[in-house]
Tab-separated table of C-alpha atoms and ligand atoms in Angstrom:
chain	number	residue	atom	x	y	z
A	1	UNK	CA	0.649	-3.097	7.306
A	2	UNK	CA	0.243	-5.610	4.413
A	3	UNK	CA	-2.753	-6.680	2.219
A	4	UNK	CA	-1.234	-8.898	0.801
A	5	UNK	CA	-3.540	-12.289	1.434
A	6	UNK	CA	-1.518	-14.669	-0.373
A	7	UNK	CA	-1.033	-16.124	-3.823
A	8	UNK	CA	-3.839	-17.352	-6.268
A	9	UNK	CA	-3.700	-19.359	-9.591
A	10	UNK	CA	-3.690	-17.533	-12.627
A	11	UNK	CA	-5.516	-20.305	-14.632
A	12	UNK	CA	-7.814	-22.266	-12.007
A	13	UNK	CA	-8.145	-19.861	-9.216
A	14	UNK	CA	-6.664	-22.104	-6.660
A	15	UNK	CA	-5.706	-20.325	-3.151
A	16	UNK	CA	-2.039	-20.488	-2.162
A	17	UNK	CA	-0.598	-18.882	0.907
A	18	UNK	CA	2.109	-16.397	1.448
A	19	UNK	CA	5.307	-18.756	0.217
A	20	UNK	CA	8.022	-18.598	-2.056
A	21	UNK	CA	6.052	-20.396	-4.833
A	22	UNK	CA	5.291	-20.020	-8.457
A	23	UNK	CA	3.610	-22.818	-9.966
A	24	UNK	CA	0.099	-24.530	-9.248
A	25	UNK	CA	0.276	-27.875	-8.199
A	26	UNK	CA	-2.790	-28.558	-9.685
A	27	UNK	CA	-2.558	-27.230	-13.453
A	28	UNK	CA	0.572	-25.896	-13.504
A	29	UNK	CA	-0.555	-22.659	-14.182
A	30	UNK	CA	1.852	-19.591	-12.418
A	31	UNK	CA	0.536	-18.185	-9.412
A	32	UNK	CA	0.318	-14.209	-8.821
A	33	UNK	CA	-0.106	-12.401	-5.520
A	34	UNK	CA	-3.554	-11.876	-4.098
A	35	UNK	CA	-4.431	-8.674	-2.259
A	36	UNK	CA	-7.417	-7.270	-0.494
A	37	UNK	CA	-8.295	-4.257	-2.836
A	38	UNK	CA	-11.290	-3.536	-0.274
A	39	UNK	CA	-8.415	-2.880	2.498
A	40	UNK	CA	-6.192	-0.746	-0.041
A	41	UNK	CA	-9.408	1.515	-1.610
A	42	UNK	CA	-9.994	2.559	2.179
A	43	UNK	CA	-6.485	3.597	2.551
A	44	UNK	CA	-4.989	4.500	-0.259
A	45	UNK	CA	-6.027	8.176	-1.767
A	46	UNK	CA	-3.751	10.290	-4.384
A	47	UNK	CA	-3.712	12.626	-1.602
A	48	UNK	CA	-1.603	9.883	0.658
A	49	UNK	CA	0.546	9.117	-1.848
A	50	UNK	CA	1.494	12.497	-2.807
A	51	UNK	CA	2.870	13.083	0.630
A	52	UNK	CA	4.907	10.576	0.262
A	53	UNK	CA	8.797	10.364	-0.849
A	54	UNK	CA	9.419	10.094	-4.503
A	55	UNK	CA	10.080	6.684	-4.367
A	56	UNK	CA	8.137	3.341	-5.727
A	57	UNK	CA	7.456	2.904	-2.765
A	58	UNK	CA	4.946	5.554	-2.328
A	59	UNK	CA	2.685	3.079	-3.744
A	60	UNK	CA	3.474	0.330	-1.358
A	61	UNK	CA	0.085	-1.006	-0.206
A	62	UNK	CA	0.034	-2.494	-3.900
A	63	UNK	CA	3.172	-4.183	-3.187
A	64	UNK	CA	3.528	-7.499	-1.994
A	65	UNK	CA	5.629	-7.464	1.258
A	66	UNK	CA	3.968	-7.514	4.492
A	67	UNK	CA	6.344	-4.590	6.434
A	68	UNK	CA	8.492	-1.665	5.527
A	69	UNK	CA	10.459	-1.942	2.281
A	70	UNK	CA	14.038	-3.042	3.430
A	71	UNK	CA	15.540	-3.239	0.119
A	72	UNK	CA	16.270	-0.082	-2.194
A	73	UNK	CA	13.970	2.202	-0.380
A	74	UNK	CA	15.361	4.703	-2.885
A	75	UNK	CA	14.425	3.199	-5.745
A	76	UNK	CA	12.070	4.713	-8.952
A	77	UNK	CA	10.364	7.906	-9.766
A	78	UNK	CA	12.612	8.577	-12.347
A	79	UNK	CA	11.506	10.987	-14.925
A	80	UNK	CA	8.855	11.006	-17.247
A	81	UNK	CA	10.182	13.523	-19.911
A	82	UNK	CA	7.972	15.462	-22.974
A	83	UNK	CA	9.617	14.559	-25.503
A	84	UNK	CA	8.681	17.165	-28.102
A	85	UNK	CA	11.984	17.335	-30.596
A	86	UNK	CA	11.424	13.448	-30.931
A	87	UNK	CA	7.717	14.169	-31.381
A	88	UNK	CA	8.505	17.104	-33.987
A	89	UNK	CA	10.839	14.186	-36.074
A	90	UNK	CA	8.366	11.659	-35.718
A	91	UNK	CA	5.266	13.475	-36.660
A	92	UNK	CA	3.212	12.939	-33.873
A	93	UNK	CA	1.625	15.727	-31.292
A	94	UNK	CA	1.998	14.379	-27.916
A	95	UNK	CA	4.537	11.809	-26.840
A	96	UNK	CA	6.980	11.086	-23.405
A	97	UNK	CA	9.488	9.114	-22.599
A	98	UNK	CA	9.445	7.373	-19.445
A	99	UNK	CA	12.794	7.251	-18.694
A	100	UNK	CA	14.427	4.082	-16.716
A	101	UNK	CA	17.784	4.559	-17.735
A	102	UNK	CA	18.459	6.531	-14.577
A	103	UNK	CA	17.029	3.994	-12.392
A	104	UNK	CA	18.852	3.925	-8.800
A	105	UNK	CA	21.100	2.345	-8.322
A	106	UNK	CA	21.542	0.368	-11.405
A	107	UNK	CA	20.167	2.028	-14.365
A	108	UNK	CA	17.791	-0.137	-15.646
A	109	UNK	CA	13.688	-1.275	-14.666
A	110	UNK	CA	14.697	-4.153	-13.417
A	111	UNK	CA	15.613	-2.065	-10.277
A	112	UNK	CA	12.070	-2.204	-9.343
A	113	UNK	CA	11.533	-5.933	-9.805
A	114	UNK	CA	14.936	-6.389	-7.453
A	115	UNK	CA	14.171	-4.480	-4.704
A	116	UNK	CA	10.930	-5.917	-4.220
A	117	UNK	CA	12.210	-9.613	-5.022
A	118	UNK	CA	14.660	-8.689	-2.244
A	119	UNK	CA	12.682	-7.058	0.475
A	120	UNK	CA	10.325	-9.854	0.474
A	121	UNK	CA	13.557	-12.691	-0.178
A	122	UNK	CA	14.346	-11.131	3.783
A	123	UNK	CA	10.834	-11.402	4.907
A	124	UNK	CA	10.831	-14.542	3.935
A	125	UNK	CA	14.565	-15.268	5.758
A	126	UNK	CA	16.719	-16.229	2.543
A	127	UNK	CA	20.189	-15.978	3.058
A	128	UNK	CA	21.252	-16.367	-0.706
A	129	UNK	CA	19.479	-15.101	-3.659
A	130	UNK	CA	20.268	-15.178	-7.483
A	131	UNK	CA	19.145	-15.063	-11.111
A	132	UNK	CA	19.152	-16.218	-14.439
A	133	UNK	CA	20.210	-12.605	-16.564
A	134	UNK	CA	20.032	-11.007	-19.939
A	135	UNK	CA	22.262	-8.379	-18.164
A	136	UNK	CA	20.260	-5.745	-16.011
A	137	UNK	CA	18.701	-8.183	-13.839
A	138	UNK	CA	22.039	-9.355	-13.113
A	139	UNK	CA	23.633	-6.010	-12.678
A	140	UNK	CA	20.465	-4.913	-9.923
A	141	UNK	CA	20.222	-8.089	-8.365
A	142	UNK	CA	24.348	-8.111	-7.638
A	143	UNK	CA	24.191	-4.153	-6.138
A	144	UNK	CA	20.798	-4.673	-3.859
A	145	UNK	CA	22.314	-7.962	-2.708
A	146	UNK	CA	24.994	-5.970	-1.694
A	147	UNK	CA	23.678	-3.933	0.090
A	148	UNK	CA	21.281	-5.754	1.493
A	149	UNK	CA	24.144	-8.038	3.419
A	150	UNK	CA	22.439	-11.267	0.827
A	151	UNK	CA	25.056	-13.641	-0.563
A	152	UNK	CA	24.181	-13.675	-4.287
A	153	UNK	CA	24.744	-16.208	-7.926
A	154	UNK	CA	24.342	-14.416	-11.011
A	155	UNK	CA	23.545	-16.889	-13.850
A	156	UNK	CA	24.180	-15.427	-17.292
A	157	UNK	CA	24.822	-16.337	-20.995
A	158	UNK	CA	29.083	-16.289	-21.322
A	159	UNK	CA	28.090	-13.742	-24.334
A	160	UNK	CA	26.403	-10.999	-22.499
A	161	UNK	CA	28.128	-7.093	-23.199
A	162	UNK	CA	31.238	-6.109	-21.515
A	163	UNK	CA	29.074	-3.273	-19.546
A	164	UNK	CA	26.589	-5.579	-18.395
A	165	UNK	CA	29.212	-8.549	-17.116
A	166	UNK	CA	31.268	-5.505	-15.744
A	167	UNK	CA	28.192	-3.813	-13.979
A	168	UNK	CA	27.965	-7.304	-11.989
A	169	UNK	CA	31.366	-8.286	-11.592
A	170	UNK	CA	32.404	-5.200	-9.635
A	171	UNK	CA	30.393	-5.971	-6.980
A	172	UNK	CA	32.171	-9.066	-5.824
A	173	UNK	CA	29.397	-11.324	-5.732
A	174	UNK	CA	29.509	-14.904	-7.442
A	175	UNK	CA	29.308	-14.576	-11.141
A	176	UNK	CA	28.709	-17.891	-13.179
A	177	UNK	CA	28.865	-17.469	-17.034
A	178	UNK	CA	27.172	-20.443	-18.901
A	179	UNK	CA	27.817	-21.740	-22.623
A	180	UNK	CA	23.994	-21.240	-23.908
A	181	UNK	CA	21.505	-18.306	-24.181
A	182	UNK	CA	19.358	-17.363	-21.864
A	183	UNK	CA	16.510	-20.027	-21.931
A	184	UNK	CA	19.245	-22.545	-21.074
A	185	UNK	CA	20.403	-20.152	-18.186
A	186	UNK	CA	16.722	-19.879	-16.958
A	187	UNK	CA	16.334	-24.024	-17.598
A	188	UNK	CA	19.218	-24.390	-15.139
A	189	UNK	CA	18.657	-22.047	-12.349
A	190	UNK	CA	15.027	-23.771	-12.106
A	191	UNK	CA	17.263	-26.559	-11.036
A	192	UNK	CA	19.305	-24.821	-8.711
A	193	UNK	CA	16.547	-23.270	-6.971
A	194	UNK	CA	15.173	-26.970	-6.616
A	195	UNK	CA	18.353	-28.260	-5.390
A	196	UNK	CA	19.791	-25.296	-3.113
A	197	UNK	CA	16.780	-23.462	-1.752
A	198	UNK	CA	17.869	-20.495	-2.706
A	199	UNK	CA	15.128	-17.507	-3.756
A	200	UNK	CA	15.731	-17.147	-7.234
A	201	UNK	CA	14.266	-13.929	-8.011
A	202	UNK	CA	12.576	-14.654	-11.106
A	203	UNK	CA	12.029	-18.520	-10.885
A	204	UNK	CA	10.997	-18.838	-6.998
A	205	UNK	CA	9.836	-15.518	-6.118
A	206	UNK	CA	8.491	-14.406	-9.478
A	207	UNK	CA	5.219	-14.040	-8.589
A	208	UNK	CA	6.245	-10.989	-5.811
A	209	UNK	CA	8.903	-10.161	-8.316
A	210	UNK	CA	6.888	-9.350	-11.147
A	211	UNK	CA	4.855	-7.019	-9.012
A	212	UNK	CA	7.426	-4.463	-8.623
A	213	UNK	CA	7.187	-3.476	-13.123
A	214	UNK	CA	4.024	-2.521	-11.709
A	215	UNK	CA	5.165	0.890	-10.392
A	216	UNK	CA	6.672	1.664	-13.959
A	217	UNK	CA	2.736	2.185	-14.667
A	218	UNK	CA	1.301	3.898	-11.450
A	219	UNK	CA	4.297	6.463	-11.468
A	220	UNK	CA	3.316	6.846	-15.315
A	221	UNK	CA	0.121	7.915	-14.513
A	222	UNK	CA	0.745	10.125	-11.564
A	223	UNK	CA	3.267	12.139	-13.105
A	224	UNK	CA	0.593	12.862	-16.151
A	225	UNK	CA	-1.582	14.134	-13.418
A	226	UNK	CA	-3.245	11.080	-12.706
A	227	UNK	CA	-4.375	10.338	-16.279
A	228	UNK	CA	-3.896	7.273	-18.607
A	229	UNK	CA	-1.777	7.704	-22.229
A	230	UNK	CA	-3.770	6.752	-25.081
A	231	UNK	CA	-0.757	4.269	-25.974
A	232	UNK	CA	2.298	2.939	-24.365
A	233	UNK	CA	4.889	0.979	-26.194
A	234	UNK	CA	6.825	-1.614	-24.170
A	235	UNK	CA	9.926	-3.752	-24.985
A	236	UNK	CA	9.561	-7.603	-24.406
A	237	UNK	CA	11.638	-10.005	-23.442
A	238	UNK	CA	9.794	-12.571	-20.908
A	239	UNK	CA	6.460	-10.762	-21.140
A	240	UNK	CA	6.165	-9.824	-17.822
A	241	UNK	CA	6.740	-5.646	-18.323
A	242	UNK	CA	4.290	-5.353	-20.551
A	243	UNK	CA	1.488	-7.581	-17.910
A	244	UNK	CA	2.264	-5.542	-15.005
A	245	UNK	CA	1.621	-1.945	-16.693
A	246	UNK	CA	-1.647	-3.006	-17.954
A	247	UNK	CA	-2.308	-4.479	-14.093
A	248	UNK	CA	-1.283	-1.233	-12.911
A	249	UNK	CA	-4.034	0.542	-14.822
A	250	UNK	CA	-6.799	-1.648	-14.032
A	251	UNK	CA	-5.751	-1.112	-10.400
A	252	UNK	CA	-5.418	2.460	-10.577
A	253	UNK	CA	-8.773	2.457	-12.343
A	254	UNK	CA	-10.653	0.046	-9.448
A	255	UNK	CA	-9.262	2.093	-6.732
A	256	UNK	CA	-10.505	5.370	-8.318
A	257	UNK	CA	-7.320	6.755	-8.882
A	258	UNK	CA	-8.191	7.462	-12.077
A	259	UNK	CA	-11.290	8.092	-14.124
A	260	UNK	CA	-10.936	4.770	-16.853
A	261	UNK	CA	-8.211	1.737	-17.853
A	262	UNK	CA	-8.376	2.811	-22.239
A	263	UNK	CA	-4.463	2.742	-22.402
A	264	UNK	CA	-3.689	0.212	-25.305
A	265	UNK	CA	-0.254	-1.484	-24.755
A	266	UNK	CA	1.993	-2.121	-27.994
A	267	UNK	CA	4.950	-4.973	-27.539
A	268	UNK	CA	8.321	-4.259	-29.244
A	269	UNK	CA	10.731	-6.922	-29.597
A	270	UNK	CA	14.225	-7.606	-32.192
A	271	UNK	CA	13.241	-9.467	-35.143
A	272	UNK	CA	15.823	-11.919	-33.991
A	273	UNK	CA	14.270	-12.630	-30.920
A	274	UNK	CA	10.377	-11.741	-31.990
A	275	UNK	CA	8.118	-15.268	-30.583
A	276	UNK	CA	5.728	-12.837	-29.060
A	277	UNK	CA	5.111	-9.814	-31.778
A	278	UNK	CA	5.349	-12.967	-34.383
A	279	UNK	CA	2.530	-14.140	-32.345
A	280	UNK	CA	0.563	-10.921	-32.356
A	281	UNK	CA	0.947	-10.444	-35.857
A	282	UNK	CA	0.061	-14.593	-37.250
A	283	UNK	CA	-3.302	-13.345	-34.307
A	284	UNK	CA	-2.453	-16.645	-32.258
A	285	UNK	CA	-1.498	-17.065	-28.621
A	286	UNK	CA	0.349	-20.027	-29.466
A	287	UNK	CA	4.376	-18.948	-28.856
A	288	UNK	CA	6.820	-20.498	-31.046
A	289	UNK	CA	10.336	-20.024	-29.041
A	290	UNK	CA	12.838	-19.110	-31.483
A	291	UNK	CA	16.792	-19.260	-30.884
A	292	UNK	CA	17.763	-15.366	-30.429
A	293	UNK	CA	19.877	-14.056	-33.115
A	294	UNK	CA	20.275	-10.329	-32.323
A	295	UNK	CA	22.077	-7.472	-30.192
A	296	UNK	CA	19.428	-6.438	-28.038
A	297	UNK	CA	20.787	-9.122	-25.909
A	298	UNK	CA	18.504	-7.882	-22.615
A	299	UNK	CA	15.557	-8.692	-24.752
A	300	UNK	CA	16.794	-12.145	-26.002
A	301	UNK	CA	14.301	-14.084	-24.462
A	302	UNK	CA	13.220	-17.107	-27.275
A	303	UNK	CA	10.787	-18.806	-25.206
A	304	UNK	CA	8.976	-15.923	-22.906
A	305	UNK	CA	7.867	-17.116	-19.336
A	306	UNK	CA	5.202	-14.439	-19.906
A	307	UNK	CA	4.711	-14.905	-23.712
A	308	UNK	CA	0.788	-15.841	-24.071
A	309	UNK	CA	-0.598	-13.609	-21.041
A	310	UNK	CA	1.677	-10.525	-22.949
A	311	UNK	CA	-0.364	-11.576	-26.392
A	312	UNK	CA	-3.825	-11.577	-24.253
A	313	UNK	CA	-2.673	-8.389	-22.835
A	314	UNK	CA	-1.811	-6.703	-26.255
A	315	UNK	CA	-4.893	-8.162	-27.738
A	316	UNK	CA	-7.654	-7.245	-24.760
A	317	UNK	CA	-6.160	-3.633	-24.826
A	318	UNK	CA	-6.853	-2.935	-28.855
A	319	UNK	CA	-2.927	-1.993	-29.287
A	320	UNK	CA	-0.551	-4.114	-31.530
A	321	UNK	CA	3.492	-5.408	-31.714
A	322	UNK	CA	5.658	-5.165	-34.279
A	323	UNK	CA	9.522	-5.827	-34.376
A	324	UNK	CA	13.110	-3.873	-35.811
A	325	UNK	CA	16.178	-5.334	-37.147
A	326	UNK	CA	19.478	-4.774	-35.727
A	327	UNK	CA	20.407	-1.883	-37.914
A	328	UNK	CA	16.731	-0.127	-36.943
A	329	UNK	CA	17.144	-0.201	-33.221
A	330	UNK	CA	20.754	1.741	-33.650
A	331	UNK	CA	19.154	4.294	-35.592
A	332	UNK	CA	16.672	4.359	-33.168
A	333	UNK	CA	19.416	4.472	-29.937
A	334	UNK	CA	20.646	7.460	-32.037
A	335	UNK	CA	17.433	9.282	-32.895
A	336	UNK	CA	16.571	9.607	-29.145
A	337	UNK	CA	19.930	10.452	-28.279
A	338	UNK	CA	20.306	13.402	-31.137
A	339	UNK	CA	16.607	14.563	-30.052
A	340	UNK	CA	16.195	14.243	-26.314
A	341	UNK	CA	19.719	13.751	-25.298
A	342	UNK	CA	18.919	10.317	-23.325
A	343	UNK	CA	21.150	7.745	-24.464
A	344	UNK	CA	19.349	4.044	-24.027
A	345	UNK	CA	20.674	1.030	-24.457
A	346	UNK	CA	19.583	-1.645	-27.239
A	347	UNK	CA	16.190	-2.784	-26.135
A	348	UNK	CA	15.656	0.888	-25.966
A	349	UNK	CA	16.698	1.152	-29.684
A	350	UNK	CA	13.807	-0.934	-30.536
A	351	UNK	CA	11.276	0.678	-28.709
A	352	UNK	CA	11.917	3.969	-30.108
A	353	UNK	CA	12.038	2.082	-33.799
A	354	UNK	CA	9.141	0.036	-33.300
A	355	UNK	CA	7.561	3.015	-32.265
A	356	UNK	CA	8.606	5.008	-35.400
A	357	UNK	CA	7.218	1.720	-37.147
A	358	UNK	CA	3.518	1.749	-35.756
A	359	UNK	CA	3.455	5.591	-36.051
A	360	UNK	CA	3.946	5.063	-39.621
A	361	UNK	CA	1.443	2.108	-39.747
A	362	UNK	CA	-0.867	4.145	-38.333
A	363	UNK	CA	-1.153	1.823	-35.197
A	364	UNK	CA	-0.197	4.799	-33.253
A	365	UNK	CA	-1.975	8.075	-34.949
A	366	UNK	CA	-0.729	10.960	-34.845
A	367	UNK	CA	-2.955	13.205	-32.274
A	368	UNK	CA	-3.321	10.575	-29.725
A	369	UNK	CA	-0.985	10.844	-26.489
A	370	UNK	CA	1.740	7.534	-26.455
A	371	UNK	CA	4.455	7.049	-23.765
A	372	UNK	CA	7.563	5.278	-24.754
A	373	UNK	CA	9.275	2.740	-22.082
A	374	UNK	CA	12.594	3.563	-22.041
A	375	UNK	CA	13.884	1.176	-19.495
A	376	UNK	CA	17.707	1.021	-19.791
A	377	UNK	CA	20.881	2.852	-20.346
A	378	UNK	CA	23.092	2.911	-22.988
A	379	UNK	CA	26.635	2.915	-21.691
A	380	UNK	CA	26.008	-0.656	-20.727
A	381	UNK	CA	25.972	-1.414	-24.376
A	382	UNK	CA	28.452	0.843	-26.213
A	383	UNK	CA	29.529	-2.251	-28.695
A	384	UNK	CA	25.912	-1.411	-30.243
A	385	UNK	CA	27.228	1.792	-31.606
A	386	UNK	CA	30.448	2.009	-31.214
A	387	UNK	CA	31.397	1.778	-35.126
A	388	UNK	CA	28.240	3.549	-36.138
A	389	UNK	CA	29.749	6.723	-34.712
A	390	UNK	CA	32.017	9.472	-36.282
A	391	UNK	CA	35.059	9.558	-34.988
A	392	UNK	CA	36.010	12.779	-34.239
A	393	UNK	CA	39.899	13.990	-35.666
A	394	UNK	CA	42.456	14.809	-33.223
A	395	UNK	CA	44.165	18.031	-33.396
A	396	UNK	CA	47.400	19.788	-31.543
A	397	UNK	CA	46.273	22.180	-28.666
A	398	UNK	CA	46.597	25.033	-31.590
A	399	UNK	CA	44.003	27.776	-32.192
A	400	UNK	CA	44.857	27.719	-35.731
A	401	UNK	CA	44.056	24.103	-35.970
A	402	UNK	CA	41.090	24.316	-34.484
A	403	UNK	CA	39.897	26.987	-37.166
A	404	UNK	CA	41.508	25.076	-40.075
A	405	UNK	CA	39.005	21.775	-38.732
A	406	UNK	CA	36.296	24.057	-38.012
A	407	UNK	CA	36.400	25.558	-41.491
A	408	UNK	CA	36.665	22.225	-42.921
A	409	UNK	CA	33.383	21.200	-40.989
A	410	UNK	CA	31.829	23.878	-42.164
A	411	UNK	CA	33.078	23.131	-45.662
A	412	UNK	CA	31.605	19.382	-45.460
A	413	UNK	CA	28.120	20.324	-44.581
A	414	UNK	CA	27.893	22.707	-47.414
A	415	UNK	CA	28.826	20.107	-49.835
B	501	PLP	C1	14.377	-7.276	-18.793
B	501	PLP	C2	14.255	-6.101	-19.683
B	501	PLP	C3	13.078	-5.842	-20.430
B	501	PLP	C4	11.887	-6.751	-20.545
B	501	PLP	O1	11.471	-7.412	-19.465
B	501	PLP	P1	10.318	-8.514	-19.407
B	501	PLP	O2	9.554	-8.102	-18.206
B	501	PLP	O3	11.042	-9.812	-19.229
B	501	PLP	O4	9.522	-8.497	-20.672
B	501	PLP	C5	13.039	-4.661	-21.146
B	501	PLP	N1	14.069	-3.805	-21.194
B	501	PLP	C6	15.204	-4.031	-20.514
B	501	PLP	C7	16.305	-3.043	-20.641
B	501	PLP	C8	15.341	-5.175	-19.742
B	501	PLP	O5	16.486	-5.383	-19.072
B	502	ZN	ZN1	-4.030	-23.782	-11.174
């Protein structure tokens, strides 16, 4: 079991082995896990996976741990849902929405990127893990710790939601809030990682980390019956989403899986935390970090770890980024609620907006298939909406109440 032959620069090529690494030593480029494809394509057939459980892990040769998942075995496959009232409202003829916000066990993506950050944290013999978090990482890393028997140090901004602080907190594990955003946060748990050995799941282990966004894509394309969208649009906040889906397709499409990698990939960011759609749009690679100035705190990132490999990504695949203020991506939390009945949290806000956006830009036209990555939930960020919402009147348990409100409803609309 295991093809995984170890890691390999991004930049200069340079062979690393199987270690909890990240950086080259030579050009300080980051490193990325090296498999044997020719091992997987003799192995791996749609027909294998198929009989497998609906898990991510159904696609586990193309993960990098060298034995049997040991970490959130259950998580992924969550749905991928037509979403033809949303389509109807935003003019378009065929469009789904992958749909995260269910994730097991905590809700969010970032469930994937845990549990194989984890599994491969125990092959490796850690004892203590941790993160730096704009919330969900936290929230997964905290639960699969748990029950995983790991101690664990969440690292987060002091300012994060009350859902996402609470969603760690409850698990017991060591919580340490920080007076900064999250690039300081990240800054400093490259320094603990240094200091305390511990596998920081997206410093230390990002590399085998990043690989599990990857099944976000392959499950994508299985459940559309082993076909490619014309367009996906993908939040951003490191960059490192967005990298893995498009990886997923060109894997899918060198192992045969499917017939050809066409899928352009659009970025969506807040326009208070936009350094890589700014990039896309001024056509650079160069990343300006910005300070974050926005509510979609889980995609506050203002100097992405991922930022110029998302641009190349964006750019090789033909699609495009754009970015939505504050008030768009609560219209947009509340146009996928009132159409599809899934209720995201922010960073889903602005993928449905920017979405709306490049639909009206033409960027996205309207008879072309597109898959929206919905990869959170919203009751982990209720301050987002919580004044945008009518409050409903409070009555007496009186049937003649209820008609005299219900008559008055009726009243208002006609008006
Ligand atoms: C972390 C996160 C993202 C983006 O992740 P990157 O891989 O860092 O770009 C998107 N949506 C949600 C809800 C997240 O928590
Ligand atoms: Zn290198």
């Amino acid at each position: 079991m295991g093809f995984v032959k170890g890691l390999k620069c991004r930049e200069c090529g340079k062979a690393y082995p199987k270690e909890p690494l990240h950086v080259c030593s030579y050009c300080f480029g980051p490193l990325e896990v090296d498999y044997d494809y020719d091992g997987i394509k003799k192995v791996l057939t749609r027909k294998l996976i198929e009989s497998r459980g609906k898990t991510m892990w159904r696609y586990q040769e193309l993960l990098p741990i060298d034995g049997e998942p040991t970490v959130g075995a259950q998580v992924g496959f969550t749905p991928l849902v037509k979403a033809n009232n949303l389509a109807r409202v935003l003019g378009v003829d065929e469009l789904y929405i992958k749909n995260d916000s269910v994730n097991y066990p905590t809700f969010s993506f970032k469930d994937r990127v845990v549990s194989t950050a984890l599994t491969k944290a125990k092959e490796f013999g850690f004892k203590t893990v941790g993160c730096a978090t704009t919330g969900n990482l936290g929230n997964s890393v905290a639960a699969q710790a748990v029950q995983a028997g790991l101690e664990s140090y969440i690292i987060m901004p002091a300012d994060l939601e009350q859902g996402k602080i609470i969603g760690t907190l409850i698990y017991g594990v060591n919580v340490i809030k920080v007076k900064g955003n999250y690039d300081n946060v990240n800054k400093l748990c490259s320094e603990i990682a240094d200091k305390y050995g511990w596998a920081i799941v997206n410093v230390n282990l990002r590399p085998y980390y990043g690989e599990g966004s990857k099944t976000y894509g392959y499950e994508i394309m299985e459940q559309l019956g082993w076909k490619t969208p014309k367009h996906i649009v993908v939040p951003m906040a490191g960059g490192s989403l967005i990298t893995k889906i498009e990886k997923s397709i060109k894997e899918f499409a060198m192992l045969g899986l499917i017939d050809k990698a066409d899928t352009k990939l659009h970025g969506a960011q807040a326009s208070g935390s936009s350094p890589i759609t700014t990039a896309v749009k001024l056509e650079t690679d160069v990343i300006r970090p910005v300070k974050p100035n926005t509510i979609a705190q889980s995609i506050a990132i203002g100097n992405p770890a991922d930022g110029f490999y998302s641009v190349k990504t964006i750019n090789v695949s033909g699609g495009w980024a754009e970015d939505v203020t504050d008030d768009e991506l609560v219209e947009g939390i509340k146009l996928l609620a009132r159409t599809e009945g899934i209720f995201t949290e922010t960073a889903g806000g602005v993928t449905v907006a920017v979405t709306r956006k490049l639909i009206e830009q033409g960027k996205l036209p309207r008879n072309e298939s597109i898959v929206i990555s919905i990869t959170g939930n919203g009751l982990k960020t209720q301050e987002a909406v919580i004044n945008k919402l009518e409050i409903p009147k409070i009555i007496n348990p009186s049937l003649a109440e209820f008609v005299a409100l219900i008559e008055e409803k009726k009243a208002a609309a006609r008006r």
